[in-house]
mmCIF file of C-alpha atoms in Angstrom:
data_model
loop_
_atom_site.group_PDB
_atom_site.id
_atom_site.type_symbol
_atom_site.label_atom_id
_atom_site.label_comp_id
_atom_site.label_asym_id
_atom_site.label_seq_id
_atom_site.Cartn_x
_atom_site.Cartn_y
_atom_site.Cartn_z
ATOM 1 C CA UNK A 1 110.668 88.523 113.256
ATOM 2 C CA UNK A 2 112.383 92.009 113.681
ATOM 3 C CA UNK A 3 114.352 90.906 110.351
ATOM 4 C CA UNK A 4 111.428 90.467 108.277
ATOM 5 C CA UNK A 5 109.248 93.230 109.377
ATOM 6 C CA UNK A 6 112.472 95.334 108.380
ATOM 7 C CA UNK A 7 112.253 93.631 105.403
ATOM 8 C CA UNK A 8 108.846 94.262 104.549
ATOM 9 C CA UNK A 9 109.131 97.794 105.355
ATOM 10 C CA UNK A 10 111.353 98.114 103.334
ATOM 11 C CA UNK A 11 109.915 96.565 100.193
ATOM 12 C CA UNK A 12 106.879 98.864 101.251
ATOM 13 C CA UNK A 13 108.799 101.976 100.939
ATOM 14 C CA UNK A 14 110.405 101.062 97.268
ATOM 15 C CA UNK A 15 106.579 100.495 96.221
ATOM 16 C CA UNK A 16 105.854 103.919 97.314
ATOM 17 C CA UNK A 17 109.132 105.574 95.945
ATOM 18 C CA UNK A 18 108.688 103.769 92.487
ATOM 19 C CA UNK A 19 106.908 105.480 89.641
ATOM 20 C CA UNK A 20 103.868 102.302 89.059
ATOM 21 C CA UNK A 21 103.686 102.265 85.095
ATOM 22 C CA UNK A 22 101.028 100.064 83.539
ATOM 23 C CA UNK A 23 102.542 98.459 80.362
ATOM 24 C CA UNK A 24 101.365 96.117 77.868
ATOM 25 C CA UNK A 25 101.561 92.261 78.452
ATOM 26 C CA UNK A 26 104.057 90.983 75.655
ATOM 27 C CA UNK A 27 101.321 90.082 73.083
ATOM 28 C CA UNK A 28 102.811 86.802 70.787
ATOM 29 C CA UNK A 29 100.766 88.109 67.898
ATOM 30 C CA UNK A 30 103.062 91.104 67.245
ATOM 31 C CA UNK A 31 106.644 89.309 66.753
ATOM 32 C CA UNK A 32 107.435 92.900 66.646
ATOM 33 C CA UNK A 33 106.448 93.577 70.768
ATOM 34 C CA UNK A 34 110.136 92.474 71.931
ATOM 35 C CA UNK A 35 111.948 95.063 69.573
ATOM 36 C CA UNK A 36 108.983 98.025 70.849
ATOM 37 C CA UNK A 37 109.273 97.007 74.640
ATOM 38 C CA UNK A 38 113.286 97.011 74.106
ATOM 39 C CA UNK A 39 112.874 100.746 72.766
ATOM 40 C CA UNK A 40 111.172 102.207 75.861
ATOM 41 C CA UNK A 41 113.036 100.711 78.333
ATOM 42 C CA UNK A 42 116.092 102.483 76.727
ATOM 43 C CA UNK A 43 114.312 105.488 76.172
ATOM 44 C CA UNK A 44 113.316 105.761 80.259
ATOM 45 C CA UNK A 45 116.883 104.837 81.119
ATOM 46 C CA UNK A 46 118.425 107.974 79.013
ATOM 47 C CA UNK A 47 115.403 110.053 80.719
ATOM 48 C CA UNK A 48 114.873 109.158 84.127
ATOM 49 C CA UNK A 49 112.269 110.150 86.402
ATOM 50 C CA UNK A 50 112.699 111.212 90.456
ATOM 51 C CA UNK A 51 111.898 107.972 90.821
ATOM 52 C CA UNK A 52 112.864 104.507 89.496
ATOM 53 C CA UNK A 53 110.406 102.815 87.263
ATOM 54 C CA UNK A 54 108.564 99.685 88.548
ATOM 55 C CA UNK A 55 106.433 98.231 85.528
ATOM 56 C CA UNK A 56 103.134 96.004 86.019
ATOM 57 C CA UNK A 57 101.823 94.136 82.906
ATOM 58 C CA UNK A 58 97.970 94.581 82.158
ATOM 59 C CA UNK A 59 96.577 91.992 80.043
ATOM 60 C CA UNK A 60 95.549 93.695 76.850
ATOM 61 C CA UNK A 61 94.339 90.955 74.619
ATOM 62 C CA UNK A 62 91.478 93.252 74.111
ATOM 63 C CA UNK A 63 91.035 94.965 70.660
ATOM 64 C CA UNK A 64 93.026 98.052 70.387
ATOM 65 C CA UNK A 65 89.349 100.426 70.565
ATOM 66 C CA UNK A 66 89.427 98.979 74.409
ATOM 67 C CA UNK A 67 93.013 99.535 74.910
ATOM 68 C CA UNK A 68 92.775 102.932 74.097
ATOM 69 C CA UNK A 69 89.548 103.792 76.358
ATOM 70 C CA UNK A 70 91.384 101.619 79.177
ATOM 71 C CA UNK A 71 94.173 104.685 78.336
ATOM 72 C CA UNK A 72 92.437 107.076 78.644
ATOM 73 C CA UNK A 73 91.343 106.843 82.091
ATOM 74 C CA UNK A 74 94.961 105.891 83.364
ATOM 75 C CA UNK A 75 93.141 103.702 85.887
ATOM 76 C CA UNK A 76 95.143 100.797 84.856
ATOM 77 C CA UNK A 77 96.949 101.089 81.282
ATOM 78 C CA UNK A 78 99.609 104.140 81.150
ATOM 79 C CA UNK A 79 101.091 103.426 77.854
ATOM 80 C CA UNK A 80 100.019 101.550 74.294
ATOM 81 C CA UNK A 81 101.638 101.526 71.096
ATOM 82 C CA UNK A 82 99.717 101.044 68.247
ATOM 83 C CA UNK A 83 99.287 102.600 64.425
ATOM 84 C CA UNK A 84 98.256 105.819 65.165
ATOM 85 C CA UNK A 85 94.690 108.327 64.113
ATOM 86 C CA UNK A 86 92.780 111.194 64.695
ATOM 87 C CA UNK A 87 90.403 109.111 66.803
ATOM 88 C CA UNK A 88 93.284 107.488 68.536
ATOM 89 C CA UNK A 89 94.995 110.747 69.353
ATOM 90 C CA UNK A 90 91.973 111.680 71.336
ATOM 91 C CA UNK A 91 92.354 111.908 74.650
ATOM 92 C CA UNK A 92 95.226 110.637 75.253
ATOM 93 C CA UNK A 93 99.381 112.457 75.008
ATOM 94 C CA UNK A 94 100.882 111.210 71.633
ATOM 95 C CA UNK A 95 104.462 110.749 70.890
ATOM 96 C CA UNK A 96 105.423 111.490 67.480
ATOM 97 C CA UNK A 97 108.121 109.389 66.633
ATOM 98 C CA UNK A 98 107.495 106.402 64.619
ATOM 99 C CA UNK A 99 108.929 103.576 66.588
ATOM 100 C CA UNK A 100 108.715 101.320 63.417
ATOM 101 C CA UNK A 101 110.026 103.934 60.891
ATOM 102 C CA UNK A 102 106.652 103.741 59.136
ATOM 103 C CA UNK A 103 107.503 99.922 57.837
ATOM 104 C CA UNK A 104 103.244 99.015 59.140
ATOM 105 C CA UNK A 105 102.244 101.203 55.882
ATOM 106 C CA UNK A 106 103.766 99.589 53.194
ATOM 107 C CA UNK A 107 101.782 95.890 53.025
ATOM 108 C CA UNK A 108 102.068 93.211 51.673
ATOM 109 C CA UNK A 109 99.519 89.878 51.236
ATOM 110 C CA UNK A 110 99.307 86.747 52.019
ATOM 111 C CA UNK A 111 97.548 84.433 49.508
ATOM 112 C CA UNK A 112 96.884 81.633 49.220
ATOM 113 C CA UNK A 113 99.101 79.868 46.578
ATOM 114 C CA UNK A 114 96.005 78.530 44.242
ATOM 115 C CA UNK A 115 95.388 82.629 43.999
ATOM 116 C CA UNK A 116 99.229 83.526 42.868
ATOM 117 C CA UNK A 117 97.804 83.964 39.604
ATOM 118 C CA UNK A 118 94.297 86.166 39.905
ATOM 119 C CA UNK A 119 96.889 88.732 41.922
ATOM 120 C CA UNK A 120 99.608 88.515 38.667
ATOM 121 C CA UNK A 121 96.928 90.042 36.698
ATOM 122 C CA UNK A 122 96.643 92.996 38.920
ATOM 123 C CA UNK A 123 97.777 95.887 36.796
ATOM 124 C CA UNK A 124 96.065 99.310 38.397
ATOM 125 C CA UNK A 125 94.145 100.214 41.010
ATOM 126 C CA UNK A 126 91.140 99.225 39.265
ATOM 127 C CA UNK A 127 92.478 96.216 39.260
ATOM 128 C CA UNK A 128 93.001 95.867 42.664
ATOM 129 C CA UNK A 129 89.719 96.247 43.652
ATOM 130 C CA UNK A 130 88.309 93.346 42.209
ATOM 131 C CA UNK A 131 90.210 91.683 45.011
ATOM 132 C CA UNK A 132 89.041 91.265 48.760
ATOM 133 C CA UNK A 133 91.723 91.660 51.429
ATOM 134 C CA UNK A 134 91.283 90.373 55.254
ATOM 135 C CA UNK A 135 91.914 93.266 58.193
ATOM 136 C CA UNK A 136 91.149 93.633 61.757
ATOM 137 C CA UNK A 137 88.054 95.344 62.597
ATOM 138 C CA UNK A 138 89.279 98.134 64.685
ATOM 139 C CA UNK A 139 92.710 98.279 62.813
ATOM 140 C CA UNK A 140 93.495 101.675 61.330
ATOM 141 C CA UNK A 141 94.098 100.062 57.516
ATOM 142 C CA UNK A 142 90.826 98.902 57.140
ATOM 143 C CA UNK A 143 89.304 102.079 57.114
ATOM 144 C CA UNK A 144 91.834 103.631 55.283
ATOM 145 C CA UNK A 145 92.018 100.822 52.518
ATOM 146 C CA UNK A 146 87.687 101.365 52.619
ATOM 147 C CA UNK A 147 88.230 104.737 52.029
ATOM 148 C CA UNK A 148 90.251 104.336 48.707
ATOM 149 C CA UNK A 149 87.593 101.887 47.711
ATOM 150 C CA UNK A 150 89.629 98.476 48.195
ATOM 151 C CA UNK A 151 86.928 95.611 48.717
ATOM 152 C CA UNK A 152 88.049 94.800 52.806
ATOM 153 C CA UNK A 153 86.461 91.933 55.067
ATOM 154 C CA UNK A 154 86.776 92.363 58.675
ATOM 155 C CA UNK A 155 87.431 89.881 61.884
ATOM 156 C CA UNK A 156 86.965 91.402 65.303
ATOM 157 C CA UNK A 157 89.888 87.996 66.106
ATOM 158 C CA UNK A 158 93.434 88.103 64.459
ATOM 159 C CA UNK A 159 93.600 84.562 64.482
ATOM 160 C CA UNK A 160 90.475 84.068 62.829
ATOM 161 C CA UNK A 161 91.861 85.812 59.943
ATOM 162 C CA UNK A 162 93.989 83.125 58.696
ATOM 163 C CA UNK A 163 90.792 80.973 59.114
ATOM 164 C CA UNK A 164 88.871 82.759 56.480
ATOM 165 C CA UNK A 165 91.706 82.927 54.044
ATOM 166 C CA UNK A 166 91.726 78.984 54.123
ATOM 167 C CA UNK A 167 88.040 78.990 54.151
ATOM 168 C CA UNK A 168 88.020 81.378 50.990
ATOM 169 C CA UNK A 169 86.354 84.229 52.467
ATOM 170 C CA UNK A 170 88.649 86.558 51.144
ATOM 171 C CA UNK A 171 91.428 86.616 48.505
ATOM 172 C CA UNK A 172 94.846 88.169 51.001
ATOM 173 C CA UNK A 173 95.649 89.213 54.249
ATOM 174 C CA UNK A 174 97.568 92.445 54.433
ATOM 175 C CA UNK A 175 100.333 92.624 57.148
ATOM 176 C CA UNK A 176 103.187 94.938 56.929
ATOM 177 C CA UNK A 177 106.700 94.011 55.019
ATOM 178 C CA UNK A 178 108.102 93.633 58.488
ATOM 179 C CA UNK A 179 105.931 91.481 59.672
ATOM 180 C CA UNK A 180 105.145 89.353 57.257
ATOM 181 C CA UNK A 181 108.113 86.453 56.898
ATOM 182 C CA UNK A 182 107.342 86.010 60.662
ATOM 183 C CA UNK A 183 103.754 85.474 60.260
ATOM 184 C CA UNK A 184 104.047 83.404 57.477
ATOM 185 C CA UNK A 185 106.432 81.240 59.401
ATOM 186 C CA UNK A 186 104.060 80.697 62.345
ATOM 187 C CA UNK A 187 101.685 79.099 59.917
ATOM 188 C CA UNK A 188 103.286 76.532 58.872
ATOM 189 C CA UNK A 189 101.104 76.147 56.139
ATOM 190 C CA UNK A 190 102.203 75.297 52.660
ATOM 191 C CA UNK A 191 99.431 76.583 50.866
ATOM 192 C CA UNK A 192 99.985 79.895 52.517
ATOM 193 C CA UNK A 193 102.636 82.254 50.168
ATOM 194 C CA UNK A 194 103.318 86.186 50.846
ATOM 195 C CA UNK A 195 102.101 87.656 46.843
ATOM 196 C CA UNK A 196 104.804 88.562 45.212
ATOM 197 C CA UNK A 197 103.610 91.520 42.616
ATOM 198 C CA UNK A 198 102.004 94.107 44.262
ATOM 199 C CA UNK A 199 102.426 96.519 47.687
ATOM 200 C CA UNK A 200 99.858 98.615 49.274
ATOM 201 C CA UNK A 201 101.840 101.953 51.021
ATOM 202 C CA UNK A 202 100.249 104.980 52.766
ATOM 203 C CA UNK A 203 101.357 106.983 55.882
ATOM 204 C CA UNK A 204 100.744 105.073 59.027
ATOM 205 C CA UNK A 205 103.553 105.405 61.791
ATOM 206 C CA UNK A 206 103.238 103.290 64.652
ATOM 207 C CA UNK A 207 103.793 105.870 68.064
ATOM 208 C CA UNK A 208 103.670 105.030 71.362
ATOM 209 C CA UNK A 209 100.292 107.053 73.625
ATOM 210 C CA UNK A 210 100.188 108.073 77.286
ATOM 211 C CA UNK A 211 97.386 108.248 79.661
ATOM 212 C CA UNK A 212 96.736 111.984 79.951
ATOM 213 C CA UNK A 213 97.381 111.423 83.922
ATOM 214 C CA UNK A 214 101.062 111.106 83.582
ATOM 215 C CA UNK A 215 102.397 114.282 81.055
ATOM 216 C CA UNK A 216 105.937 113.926 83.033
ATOM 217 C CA UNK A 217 105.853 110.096 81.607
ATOM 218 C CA UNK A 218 105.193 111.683 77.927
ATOM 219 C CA UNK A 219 108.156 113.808 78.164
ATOM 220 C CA UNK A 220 110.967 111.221 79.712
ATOM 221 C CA UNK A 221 109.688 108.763 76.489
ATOM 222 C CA UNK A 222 110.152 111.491 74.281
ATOM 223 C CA UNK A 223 113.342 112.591 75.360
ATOM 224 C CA UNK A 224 114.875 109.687 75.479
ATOM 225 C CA UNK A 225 113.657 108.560 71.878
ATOM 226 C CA UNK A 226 115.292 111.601 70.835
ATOM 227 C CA UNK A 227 118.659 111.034 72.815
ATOM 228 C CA UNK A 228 118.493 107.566 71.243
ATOM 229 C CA UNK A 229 117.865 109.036 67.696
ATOM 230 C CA UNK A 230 120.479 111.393 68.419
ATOM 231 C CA UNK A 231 123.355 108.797 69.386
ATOM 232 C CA UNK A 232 122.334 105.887 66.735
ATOM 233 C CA UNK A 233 120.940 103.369 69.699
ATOM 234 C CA UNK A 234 117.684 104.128 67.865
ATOM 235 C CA UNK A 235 118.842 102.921 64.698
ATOM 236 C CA UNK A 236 121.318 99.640 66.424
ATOM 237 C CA UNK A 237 117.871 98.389 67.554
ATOM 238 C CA UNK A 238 116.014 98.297 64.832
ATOM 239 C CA UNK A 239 119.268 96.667 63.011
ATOM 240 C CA UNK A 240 119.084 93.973 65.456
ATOM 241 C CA UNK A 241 115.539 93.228 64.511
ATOM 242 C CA UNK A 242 115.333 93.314 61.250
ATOM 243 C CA UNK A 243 117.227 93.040 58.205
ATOM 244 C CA UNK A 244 117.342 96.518 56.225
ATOM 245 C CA UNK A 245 118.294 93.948 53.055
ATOM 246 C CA UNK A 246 115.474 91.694 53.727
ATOM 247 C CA UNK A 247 112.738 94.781 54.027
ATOM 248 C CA UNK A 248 114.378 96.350 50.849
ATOM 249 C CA UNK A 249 114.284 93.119 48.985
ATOM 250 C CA UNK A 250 110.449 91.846 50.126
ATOM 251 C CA UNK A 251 109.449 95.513 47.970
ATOM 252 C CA UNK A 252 112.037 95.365 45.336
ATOM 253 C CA UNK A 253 110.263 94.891 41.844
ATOM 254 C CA UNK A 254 106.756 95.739 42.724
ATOM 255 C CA UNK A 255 103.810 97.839 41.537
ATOM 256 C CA UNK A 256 103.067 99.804 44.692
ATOM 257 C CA UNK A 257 99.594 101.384 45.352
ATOM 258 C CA UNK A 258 100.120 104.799 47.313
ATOM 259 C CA UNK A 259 97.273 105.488 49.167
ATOM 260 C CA UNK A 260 96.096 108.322 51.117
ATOM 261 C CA UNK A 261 95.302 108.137 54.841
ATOM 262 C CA UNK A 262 92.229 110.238 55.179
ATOM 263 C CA UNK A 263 92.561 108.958 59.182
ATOM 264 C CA UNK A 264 95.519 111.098 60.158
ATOM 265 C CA UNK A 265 95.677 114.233 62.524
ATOM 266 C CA UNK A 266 96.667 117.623 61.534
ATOM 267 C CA UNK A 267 99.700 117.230 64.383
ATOM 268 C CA UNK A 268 101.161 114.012 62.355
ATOM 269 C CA UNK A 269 100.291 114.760 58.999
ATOM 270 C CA UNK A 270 102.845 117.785 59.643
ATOM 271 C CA UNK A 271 105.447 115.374 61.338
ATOM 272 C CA UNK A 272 105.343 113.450 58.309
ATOM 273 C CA UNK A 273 106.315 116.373 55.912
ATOM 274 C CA UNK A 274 108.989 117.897 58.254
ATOM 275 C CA UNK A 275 110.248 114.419 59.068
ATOM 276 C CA UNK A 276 110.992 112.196 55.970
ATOM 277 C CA UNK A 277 113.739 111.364 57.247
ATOM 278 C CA UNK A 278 112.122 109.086 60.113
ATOM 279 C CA UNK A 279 111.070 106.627 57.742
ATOM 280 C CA UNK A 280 112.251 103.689 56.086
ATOM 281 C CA UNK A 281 110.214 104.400 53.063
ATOM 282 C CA UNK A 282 109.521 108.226 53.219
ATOM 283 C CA UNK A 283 105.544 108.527 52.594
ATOM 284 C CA UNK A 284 104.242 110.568 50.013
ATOM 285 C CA UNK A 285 103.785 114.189 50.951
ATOM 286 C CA UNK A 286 99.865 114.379 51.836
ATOM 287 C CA UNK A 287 97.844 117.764 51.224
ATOM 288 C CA UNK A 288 96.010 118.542 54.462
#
């Protein structure tokens, strides 16, 4: 008995000495959640705090408008990732460093194969329009592709998305080049092809947020992004992930549509021009 009382006490007393960080639950609809969760544990390692780090997972198959109240009130959820906005930014300590080198904002559709030939005819933006393109309803695209004029239907579901497109409600779904061979793949659907013509780019880096309760937390993730940035660990991780050849090649040969992204802050907007060099596909300088 005196054995496991000392025991207990002792599992009591790393619970209290542990810094209690609420973290996403791995979410299987981002393929991409393994390579982002693999980032900040390396970035808390080369920054640690007083204390070790003892994560919980908080369900967060909410939509991302949830996740970032839940954030904001730190009661539960103490760090998000997600494509980043003024709105977003609100409330809430923002990390500028895109943790996908900007690869969300430059899309790419999938069709369905009876369509290959409506989207060869797309010449200009004009063009384009005459087109409607599935998004998520509280994704960051959708009101940036509205705001250029691009013809969007929304799902509040991601799943129900590739419904829709089978059901004809809309013409594409827009996902970014490095997530779209993955995606396509998990269908399993041979009347399901990624368009091969056209790209849709603008500005959207991908950062991670903290809960304004933990500022300290902020600053270790930022630090050790930067250490990692500094000695190439940055760059060996996204290597392992994906393939620089395979990214390159999905936009090789295409007419790209740059779009403005009326959605972004003052703060990132000038990350972006001092910064080109954090992206795969350096964004188009943007007036303020």
């Amino acid at each position: 008995m005196r054995i496991f009382l000392a025991i207990l006490v002792s599992l009591m007393c790393l619970r209290v000495d542990a810094e209690d960080l609420g973290v996403p639950k791995h979410n299987q609809r981002e393929p991409w959640t393994g390579y982002i969760l693999e980032l900040l544990t390396e970035a808390l390692a080369r920054a640690p705090g007083p204390e070790p780090d003892q994560w919980h997972w908080v369900e967060t198959r909410m939509n991302q408008d949830r996740a970032f109240a839940q954030l904001r009130t730190g009661q539960d959820l103490d760090i998000y990732w997600s494509m980043t906005s003024l709105a977003r930014e609100q409330g809430v300590i923002t990390v500028r460093i895109p943790l996908m080198k900007g690869l969300l904002g430059s899309r790419l559709l999938i069709i369905r194969k009876e369509s290959l030939d409506k989207f060869e005819r797309i010449k200009t933006l004009d063009d384009l329009k005459t087109v409607s393109i599935g998004q998520g309803l509280d994704w960051p695209d959708t009101a940036i592709k509205t705001a250029a004029g691009l013809h969007v239907v929304t799902s509040s579901s991601y799943e129900s998305l590739f419904l829709m497109l089978k059901a004809k409600r809309f013409d594409g779904i827009s996902l970014g080049a490095n997530e779209i061979d993955d995606e396509l793949a998990k269908q399993r659907d041979p009347d399901l092809v990624v368009e091969r013509n056209i790209a849709i780019a603008y500005p959207a880096p991908v950062f991670f947020f903290v809960t304004p309760k933990k500022k300290a937390l902020a600053e270790r993730i930022e630090k050790g992004l930067r250490l990692m940035m500094e000695d190439g660990s940055f760059n060996t991780i996204f290597d392992k992930r994906w393939s620089k050849s395979l990214i390159a090649n999905n936009m090789k040969n295409r007419l790209v549509f740059q779009l403005p992204n009326p959605l972004l802050s003052p703060q990132t907007a000038e990350m972006i021009r001092q910064h080109p060099e954090y992206f795969f596909f350096p964004p188009l300088r943007q007036e303020k």
